[in-house]
mmCIF file of C-alpha atoms in Angstrom:
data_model
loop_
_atom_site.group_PDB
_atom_site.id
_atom_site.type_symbol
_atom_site.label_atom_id
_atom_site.label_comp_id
_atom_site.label_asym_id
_atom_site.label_seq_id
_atom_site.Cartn_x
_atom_site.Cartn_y
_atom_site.Cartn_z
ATOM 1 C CA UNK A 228 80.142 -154.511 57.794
ATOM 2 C CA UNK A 229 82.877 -151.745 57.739
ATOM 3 C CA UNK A 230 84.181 -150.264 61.181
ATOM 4 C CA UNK A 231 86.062 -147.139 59.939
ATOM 5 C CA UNK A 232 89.265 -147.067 61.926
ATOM 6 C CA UNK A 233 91.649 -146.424 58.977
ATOM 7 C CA UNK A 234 94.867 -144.518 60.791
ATOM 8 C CA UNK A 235 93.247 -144.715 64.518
ATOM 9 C CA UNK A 236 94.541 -146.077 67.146
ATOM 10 C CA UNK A 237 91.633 -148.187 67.474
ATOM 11 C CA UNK A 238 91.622 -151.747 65.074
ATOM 12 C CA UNK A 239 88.617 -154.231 64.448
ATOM 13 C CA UNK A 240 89.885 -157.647 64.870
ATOM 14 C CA UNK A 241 86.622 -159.388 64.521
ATOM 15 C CA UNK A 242 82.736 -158.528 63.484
ATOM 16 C CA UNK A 243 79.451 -160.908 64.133
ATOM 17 C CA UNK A 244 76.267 -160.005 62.854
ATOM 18 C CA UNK A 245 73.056 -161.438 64.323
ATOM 19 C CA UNK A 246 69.589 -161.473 63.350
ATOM 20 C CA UNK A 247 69.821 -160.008 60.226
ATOM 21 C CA UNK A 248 66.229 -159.745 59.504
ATOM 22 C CA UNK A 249 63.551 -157.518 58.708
ATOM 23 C CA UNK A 250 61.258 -157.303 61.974
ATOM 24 C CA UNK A 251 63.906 -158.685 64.091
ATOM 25 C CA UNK A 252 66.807 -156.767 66.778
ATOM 26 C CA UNK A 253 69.668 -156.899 64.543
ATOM 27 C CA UNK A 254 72.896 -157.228 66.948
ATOM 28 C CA UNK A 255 76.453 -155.947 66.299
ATOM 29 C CA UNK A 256 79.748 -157.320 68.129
ATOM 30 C CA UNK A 257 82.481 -155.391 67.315
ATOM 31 C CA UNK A 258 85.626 -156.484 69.005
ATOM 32 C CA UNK A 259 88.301 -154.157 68.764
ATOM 33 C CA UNK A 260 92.049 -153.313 69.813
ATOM 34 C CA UNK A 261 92.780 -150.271 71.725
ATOM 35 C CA UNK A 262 96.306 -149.409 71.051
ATOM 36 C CA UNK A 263 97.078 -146.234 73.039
ATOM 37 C CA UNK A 264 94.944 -144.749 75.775
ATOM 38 C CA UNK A 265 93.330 -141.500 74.866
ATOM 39 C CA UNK A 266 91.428 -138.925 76.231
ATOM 40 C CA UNK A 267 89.085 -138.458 73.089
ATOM 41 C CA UNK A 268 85.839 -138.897 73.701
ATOM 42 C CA UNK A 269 84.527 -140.112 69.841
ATOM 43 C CA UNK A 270 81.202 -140.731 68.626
ATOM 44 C CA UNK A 271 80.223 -143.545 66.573
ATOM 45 C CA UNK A 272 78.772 -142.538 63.545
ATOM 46 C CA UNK A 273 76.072 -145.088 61.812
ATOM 47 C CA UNK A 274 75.208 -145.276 58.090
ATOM 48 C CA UNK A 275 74.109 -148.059 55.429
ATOM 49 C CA UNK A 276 74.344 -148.570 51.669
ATOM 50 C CA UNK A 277 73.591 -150.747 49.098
ATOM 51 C CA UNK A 278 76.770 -153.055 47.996
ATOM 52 C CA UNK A 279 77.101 -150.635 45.674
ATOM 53 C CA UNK A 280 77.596 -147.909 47.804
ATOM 54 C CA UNK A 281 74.034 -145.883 47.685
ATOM 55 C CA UNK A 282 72.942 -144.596 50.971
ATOM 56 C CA UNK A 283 69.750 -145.921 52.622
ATOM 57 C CA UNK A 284 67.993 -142.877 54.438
ATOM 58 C CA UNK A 285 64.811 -144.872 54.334
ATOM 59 C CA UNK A 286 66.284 -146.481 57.202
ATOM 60 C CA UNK A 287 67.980 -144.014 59.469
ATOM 61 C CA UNK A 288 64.668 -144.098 61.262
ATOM 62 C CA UNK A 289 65.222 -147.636 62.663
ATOM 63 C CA UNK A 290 69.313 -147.200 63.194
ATOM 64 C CA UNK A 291 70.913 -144.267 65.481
ATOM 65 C CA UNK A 292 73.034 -142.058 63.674
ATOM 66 C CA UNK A 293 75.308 -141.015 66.367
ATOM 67 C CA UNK A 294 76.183 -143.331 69.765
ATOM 68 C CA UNK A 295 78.461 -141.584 72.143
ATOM 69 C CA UNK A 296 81.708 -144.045 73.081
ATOM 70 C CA UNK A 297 82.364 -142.141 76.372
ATOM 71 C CA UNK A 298 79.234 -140.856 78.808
ATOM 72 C CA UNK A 299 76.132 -142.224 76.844
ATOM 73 C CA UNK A 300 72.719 -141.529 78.082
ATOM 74 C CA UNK A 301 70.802 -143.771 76.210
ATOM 75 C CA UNK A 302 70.023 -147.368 75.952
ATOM 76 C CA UNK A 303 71.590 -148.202 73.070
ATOM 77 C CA UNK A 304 74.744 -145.803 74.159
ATOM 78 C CA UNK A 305 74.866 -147.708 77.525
ATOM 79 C CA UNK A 306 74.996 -151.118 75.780
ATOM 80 C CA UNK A 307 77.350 -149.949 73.365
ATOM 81 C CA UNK A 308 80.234 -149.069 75.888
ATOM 82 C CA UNK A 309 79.437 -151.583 78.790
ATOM 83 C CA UNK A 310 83.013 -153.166 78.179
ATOM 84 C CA UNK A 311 84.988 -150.265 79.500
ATOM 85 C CA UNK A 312 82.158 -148.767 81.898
ATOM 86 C CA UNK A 313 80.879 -145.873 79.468
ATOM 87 C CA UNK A 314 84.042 -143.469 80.416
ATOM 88 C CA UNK A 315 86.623 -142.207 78.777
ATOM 89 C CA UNK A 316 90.128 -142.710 78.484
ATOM 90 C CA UNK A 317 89.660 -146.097 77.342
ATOM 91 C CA UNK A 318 93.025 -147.841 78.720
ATOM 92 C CA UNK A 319 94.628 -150.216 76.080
ATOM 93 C CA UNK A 320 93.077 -153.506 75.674
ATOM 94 C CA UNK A 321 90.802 -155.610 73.904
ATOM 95 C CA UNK A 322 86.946 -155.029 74.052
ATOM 96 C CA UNK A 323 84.067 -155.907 72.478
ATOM 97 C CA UNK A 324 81.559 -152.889 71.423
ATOM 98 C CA UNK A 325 77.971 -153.878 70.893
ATOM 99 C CA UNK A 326 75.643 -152.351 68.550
ATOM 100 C CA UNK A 327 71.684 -153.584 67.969
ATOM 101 C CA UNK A 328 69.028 -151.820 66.413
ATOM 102 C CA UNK A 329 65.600 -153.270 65.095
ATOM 103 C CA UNK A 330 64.935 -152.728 61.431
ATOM 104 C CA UNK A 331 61.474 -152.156 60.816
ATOM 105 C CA UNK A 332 59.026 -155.226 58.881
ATOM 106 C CA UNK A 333 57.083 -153.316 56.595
ATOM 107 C CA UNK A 334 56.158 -152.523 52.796
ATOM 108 C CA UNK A 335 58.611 -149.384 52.370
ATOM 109 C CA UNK A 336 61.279 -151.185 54.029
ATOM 110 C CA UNK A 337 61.505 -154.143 52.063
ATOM 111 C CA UNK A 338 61.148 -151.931 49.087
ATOM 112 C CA UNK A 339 63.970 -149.897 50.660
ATOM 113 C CA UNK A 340 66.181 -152.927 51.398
ATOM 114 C CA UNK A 341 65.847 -154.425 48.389
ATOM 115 C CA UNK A 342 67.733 -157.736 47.505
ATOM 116 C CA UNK A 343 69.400 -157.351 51.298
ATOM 117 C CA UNK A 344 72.787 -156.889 50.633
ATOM 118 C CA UNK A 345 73.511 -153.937 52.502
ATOM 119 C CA UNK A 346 76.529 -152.411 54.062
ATOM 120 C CA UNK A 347 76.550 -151.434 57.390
ATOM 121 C CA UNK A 348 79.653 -148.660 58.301
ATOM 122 C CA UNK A 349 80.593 -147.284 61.437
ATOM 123 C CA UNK A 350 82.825 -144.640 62.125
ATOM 124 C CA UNK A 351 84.537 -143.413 65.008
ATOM 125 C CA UNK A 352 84.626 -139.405 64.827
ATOM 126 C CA UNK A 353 86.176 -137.094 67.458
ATOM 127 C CA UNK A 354 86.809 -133.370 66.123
ATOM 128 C CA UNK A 355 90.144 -133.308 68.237
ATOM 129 C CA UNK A 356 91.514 -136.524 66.767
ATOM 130 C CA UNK A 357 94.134 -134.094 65.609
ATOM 131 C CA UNK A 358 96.020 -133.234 68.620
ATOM 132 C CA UNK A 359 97.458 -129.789 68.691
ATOM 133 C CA UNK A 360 101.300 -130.540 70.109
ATOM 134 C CA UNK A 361 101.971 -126.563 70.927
ATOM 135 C CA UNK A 362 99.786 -124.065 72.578
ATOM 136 C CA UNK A 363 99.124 -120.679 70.980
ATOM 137 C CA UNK A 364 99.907 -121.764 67.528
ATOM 138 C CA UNK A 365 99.505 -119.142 64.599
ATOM 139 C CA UNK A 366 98.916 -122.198 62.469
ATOM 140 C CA UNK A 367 96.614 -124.666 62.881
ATOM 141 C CA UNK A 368 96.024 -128.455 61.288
ATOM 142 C CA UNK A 369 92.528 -128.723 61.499
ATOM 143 C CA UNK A 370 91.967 -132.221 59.107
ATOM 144 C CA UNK A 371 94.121 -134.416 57.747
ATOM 145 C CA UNK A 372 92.789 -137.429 55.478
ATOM 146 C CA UNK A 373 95.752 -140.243 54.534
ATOM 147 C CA UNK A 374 95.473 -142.486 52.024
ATOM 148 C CA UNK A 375 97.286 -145.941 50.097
ATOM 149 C CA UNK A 376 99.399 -145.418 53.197
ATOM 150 C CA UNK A 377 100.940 -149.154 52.369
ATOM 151 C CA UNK A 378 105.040 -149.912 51.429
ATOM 152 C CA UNK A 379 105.488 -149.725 48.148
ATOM 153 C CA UNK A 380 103.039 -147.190 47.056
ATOM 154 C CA UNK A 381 102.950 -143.548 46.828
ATOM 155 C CA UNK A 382 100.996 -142.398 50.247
ATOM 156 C CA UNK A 383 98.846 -138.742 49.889
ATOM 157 C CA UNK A 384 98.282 -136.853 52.912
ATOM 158 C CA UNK A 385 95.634 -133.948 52.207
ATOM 159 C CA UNK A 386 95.285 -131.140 54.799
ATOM 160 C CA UNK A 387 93.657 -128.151 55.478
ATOM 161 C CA UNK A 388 95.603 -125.602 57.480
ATOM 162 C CA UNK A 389 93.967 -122.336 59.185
ATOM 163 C CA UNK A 390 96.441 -119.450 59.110
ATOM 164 C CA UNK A 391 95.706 -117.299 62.258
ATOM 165 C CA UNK A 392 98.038 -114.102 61.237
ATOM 166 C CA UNK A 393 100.381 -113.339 58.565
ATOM 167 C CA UNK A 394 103.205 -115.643 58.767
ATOM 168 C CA UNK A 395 106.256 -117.145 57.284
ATOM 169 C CA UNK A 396 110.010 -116.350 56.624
ATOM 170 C CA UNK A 397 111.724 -118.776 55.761
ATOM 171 C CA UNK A 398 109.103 -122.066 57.225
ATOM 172 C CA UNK A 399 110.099 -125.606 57.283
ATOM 173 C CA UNK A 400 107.617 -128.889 57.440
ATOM 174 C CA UNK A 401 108.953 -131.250 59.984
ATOM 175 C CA UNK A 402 107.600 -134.612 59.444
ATOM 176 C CA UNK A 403 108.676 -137.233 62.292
ATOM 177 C CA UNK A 404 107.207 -140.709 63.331
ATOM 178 C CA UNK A 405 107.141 -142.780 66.898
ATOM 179 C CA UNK A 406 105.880 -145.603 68.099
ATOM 180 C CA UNK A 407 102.944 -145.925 70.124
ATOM 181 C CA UNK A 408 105.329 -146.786 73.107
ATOM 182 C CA UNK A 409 107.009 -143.909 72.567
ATOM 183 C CA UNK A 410 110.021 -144.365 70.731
ATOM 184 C CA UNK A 411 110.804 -141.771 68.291
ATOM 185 C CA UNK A 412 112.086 -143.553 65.075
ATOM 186 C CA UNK A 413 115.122 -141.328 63.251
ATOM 187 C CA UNK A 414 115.015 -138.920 60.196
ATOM 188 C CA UNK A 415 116.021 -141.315 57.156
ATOM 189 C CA UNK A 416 115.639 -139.134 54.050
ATOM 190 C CA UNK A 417 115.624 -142.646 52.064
ATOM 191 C CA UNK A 418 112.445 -143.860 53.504
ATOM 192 C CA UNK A 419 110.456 -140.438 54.257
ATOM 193 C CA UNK A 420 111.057 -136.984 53.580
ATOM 194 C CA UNK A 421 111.919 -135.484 57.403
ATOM 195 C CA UNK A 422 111.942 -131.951 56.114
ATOM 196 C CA UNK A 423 110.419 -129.400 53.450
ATOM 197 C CA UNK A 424 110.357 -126.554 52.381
ATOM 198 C CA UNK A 425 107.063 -124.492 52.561
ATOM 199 C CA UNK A 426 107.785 -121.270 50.487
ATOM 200 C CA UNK A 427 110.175 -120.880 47.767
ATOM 201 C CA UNK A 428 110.113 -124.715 47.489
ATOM 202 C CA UNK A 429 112.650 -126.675 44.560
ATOM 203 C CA UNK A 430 111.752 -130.072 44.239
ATOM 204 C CA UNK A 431 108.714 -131.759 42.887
ATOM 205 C CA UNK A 432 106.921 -132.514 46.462
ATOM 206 C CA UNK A 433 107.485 -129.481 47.775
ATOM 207 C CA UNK A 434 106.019 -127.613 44.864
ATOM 208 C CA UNK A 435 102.773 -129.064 44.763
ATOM 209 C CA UNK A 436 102.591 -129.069 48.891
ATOM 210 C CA UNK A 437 102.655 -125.202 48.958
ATOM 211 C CA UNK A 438 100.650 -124.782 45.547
ATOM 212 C CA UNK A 439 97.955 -123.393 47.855
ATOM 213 C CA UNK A 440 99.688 -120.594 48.748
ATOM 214 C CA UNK A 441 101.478 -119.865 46.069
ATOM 215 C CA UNK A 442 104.669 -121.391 47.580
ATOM 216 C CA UNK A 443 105.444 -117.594 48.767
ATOM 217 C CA UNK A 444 106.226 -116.001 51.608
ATOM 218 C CA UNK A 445 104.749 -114.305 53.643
ATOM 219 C CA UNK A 446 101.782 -116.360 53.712
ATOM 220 C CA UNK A 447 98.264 -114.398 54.473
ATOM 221 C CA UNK A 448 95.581 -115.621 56.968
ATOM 222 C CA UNK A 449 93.325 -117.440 55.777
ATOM 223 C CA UNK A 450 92.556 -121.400 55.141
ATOM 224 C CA UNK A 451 94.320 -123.588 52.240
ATOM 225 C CA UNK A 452 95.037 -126.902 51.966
ATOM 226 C CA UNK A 453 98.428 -128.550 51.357
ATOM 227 C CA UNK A 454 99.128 -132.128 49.453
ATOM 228 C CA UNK A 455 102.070 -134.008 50.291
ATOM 229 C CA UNK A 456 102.490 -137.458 48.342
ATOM 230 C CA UNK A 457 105.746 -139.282 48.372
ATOM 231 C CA UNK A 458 106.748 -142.925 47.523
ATOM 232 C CA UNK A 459 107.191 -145.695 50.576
ATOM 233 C CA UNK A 460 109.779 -147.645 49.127
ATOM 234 C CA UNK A 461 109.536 -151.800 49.809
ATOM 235 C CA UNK A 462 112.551 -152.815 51.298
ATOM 236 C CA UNK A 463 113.765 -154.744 54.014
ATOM 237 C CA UNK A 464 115.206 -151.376 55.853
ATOM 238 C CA UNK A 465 111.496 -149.649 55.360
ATOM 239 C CA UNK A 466 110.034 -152.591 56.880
ATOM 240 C CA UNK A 467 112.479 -152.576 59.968
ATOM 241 C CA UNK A 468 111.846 -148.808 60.364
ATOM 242 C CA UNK A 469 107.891 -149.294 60.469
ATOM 243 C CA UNK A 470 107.964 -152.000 62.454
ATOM 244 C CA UNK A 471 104.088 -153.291 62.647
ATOM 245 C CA UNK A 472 102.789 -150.273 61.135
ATOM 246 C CA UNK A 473 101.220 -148.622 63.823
ATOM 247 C CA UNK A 474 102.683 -145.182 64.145
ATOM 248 C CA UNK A 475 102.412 -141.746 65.689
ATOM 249 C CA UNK A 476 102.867 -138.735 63.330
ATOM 250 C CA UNK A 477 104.393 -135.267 63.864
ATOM 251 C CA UNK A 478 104.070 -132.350 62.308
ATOM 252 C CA UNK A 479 105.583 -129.447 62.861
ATOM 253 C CA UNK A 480 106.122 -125.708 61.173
ATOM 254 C CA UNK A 481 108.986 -124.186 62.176
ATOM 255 C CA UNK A 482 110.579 -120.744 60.991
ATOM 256 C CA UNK A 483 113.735 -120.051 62.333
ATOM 257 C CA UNK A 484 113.396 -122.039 65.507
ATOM 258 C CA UNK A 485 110.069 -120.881 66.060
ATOM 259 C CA UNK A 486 107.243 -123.574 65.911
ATOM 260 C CA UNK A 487 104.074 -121.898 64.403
ATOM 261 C CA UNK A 488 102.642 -125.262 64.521
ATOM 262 C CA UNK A 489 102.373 -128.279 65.441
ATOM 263 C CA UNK A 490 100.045 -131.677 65.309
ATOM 264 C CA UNK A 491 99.982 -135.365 66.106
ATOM 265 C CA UNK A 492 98.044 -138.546 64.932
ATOM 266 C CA UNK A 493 97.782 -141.970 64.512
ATOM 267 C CA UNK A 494 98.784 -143.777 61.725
ATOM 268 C CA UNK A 495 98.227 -147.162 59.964
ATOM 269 C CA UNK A 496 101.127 -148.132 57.230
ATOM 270 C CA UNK A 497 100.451 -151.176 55.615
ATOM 271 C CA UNK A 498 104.173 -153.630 55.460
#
């Protein structure tokens, strides 16, 4: 069982799994840590595999793909987000979600299950889990993926940035953390890089970040995608600065005091 929550600010603490059986109402208890109230409104997005990570559409007929968190109409939705009453925001707490479906007892599924070593994974989706921090922005962070984001090793974030208009003198990635209580944790060049260059860029990082686009300016409308991937160094002053791990991050784009754009999310740093 997998519940996809990697940089969220919502955590699985603990999964049960009952009735595991062909024929049978297979029941899922997710309890799970809110950290932050939000006013996403996600859906929960269903899927199974072998162990070996093959998809099973043979039965998506049995298992809802999609289960709203917030407003559900349907049984299954209803049951799903009786803990905090089917509405969004979801104030911080602990809750337990519950999932059950019946898998069907029948020839093709037991040739579709196989040996029965499946893997169920669900993921909470919410297309605004990137929240815009400026209105009217000429650029725009549409989806950012983060990964190995643990002390010690190199962590990648991959985004894709929409362009609106031609833009960019002299443009500057701000990168800037808080806590989800809202303290705002200072610039420390040793630990993270706080800014970079994104045209005309020198160093190593900031080369391969504006690759996309050339690392020119102006930069022409249009949607790229930049790669930033820097080291988080293991030491006893990075562990004091991330604290538990759970941060916010903040980007911005600023050209000579001018934010073109600007985005938050939640982040999970392994110490």
């Amino acid at each position: 069982m997998r519940w996809m929550t990697d940089n969220s600010i919502v955590q699985a603490e603990e999964v049960t799994i009952k009735n595991a059986r062909l024929g049978h109402l297979v029941r899922i208890d997710v309890k799970s840590r809110v950290y932050k109230t939000t006013t996403l409104e996600p859906v929960a997005e269903i899927s199974v595999a072998t162990s070996s990570g093959t998809p099973l559409p043979c039965v998506y007929s049995a298992i809802p793909k999609q289960l709203k968190t917030c407003g559900g109409d349907t049984l299954a939705e209803k049951i799903l987000t009786s803990e905090w009453g089917n509405q969004c925001p979801v104030e911080p707490g602990l809750y337990t979600a519950h999932i059950a479906f019946k898998l069907p007892d029948s020839p093709e599924a037991r040739s579709c299950v196989g040996d029965g070593h499946l893997v169920v994974t669900v993921k909470l989706v919410d297309e605004d889990q990137i929240l815009e921090c400026v209105k009217n922005a000429s650029v725009q962070i549409v989806n950012v993926t983060i990964s190995n984001a643990k002390l010690g090793r190199k962590i990648k974030f991959v985004a894709t940035v929409y362009v609106k208009t031609t833009v960019g003198k002299n443009p500057v990635l701000q990168l800037s953390f808080s806590r989800f209580d809202g303290t705002n944790l200072p610039c420390v060049d040793e630990i993270v890089p706080c800014n970079l260059n994104l045209c005309n860029g020198t160093t190593r990082i900031e080369k391969r970040l504006n690759k996309d686009w050339g690392n020119t300016c102006p930069v022409q409308r249009g949607t790229y995608t930049g790669e930033l991937e820097f080291r988080l160094p293991r030491t006893s002053e990075a562990k004091e600065y991330f604290g538990d791990g759970k941060l916010q991050v903040t980007v911005k784009i600023v050209d000579n005091g001018q934010i073109l754009g600007c985005a938050q999310y939640p982040l999970q740093i392994d110490v």
